[in-house]
XYZ file of C-alpha atoms in Angstrom:
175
model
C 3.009 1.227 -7.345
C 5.117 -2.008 -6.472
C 7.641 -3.434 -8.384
C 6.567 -6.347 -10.189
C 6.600 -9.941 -9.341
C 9.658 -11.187 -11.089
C 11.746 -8.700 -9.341
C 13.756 -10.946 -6.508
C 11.768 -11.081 -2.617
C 13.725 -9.107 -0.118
C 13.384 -7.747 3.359
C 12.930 -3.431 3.009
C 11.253 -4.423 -0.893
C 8.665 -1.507 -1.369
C 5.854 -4.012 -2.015
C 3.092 -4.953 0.511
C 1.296 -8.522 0.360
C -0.852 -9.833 2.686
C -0.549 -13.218 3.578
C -2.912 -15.495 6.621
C -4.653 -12.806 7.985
C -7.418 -14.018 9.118
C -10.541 -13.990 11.644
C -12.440 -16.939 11.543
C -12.067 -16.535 8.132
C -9.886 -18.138 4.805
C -6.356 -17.055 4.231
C -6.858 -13.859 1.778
C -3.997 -12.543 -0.369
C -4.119 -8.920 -0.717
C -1.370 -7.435 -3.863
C -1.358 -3.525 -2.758
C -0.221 -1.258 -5.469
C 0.713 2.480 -4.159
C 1.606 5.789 -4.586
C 4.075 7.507 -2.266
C 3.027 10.783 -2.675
C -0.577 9.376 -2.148
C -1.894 10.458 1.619
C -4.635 8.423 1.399
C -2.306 4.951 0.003
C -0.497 5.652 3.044
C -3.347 5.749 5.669
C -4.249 2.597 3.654
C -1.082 1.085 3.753
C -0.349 1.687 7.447
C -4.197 -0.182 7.841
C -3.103 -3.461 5.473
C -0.353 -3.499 7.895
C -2.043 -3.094 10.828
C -3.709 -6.215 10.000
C -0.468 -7.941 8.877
C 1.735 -6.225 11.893
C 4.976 -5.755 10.023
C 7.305 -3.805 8.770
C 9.062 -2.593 5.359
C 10.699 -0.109 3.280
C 7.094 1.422 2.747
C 6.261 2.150 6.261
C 10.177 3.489 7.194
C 9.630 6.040 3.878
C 6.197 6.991 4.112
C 6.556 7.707 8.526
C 8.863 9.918 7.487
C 6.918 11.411 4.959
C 3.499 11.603 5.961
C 4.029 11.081 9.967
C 7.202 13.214 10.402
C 6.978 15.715 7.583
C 9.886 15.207 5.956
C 10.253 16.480 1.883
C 14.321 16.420 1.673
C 13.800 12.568 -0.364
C 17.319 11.322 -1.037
C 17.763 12.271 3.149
C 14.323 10.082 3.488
C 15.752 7.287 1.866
C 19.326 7.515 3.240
C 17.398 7.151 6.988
C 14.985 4.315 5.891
C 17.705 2.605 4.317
C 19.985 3.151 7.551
C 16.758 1.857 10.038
C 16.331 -1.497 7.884
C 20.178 -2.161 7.789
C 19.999 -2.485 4.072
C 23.026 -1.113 2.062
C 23.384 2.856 1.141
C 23.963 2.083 -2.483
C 20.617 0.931 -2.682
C 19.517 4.534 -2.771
C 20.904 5.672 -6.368
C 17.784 3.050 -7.659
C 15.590 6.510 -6.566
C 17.244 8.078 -9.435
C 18.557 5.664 -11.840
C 16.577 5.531 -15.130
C 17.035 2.004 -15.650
C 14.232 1.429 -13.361
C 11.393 3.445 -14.730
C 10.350 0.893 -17.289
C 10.008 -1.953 -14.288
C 7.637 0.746 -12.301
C 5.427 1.749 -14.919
C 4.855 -1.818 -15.814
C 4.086 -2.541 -11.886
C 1.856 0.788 -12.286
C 0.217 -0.874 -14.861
C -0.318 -4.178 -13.182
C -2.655 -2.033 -10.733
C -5.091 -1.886 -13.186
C -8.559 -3.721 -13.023
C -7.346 -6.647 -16.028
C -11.383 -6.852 -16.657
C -12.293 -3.397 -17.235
C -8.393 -2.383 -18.654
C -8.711 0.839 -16.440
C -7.505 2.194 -13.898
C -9.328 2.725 -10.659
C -6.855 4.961 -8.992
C -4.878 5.178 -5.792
C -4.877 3.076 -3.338
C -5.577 0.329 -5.891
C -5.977 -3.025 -3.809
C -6.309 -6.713 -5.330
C -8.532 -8.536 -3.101
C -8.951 -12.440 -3.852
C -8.507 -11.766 -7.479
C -10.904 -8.332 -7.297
C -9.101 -5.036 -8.004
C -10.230 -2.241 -6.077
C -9.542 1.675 -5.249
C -9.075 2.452 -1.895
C -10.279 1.652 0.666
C -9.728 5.785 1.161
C -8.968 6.193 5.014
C -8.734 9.452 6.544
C -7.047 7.843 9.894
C -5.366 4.540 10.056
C -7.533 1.774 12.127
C -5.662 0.137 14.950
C -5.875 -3.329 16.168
C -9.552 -5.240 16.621
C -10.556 -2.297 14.203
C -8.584 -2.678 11.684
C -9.499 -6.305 11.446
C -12.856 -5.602 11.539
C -12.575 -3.042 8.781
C -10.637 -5.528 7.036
C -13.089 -8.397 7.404
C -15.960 -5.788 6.178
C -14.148 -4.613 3.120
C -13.693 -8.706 2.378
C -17.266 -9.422 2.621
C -18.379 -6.198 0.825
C -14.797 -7.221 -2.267
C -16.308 -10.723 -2.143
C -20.097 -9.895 -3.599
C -20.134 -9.815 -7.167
C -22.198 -7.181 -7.775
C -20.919 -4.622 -5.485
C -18.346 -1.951 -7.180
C -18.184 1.094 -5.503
C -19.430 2.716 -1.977
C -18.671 6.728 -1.087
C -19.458 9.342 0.601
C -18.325 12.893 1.269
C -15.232 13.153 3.230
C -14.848 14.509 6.282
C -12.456 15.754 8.761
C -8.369 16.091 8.448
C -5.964 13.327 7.681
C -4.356 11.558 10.747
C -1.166 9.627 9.654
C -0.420 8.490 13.300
């Protein structure tokens, strides 16, 4: 889940979008919607950004959660707040009401607009495609994860292709 677009553009905003990555290939916007408590958005997350190479209030949150353990959530955002040098107030937003209207509309922005579903989480929008995962069980690092990337484009960018899975295997690796 991400807020939604006509919520102001600021360093540390828990939104992900993917801007000029490329490989020999045209710029590709990517609009990532995700779920925090999500292992699997987070592998996927840390691989978007792999191929991006930056950092935000997502990654700062989710290290903590998924790398480092952490379930104490008001101390998890009090420390990613402190890393990104954005103000402690901002904090009470994880438990003010008056934004749970704003993130179920972003929630619902996730879904496919075609099909009026929802394909679940990670949800990705690829060139105008929605799609669920990719569904990672490690994150890919460097010429991998812009290979993966460049895969998943070519597979996204074929009409006729929807879905690909198989049995998963293995533990989850959030490093």
């Amino acid at each position: 889940m991400i807020p939604p677009r006509d919520w102001p553009a600021r360093p540390g905003h828990p939104s992900t979008s993917v801007t000029g990555v490329t490989t020999q290939q045209p710029t590709t916007a990517v609009d990532f919607w995700f779920d925090p408590a999500c292992p699997f958005a987070w592998i996927t997350s840390r691989w978007i950004l792999e191929v991006e190479r930056h950092r935000d209030l997502y990654t700062a949150l989710g290290t903590r959660i998924h790398r480092d353990g952490a379930d104490d959530f008001d101390a998890v955002v009090a420390e990613a707040l402190a890393e990104l040098g954005l103000p402690a107030d901002l904090a009470k937003a994880a438990h003010d009401p008056a934004y749970d209207e704003a993130v179920r509309r972003s929630h619902e922005a996730g879904r496919d607009p075609a099909a009026g579903g929802y394909v679940g989480t990670p949800t990705l929008h690829v060139d105008g495609a929605v799609w669920f995962g990719p569904v990672l069980n490690a994150i890919p690092r460097g010429e991998e994860a812009v290979r993966l990337f460049d895969a998943f484009r070519t597979l996204a960018g074929h009409s006729g292709f929807f879905e690909l899975k198989r049995a998963r295997t293995g533990g989850l690796d959030h490093t």
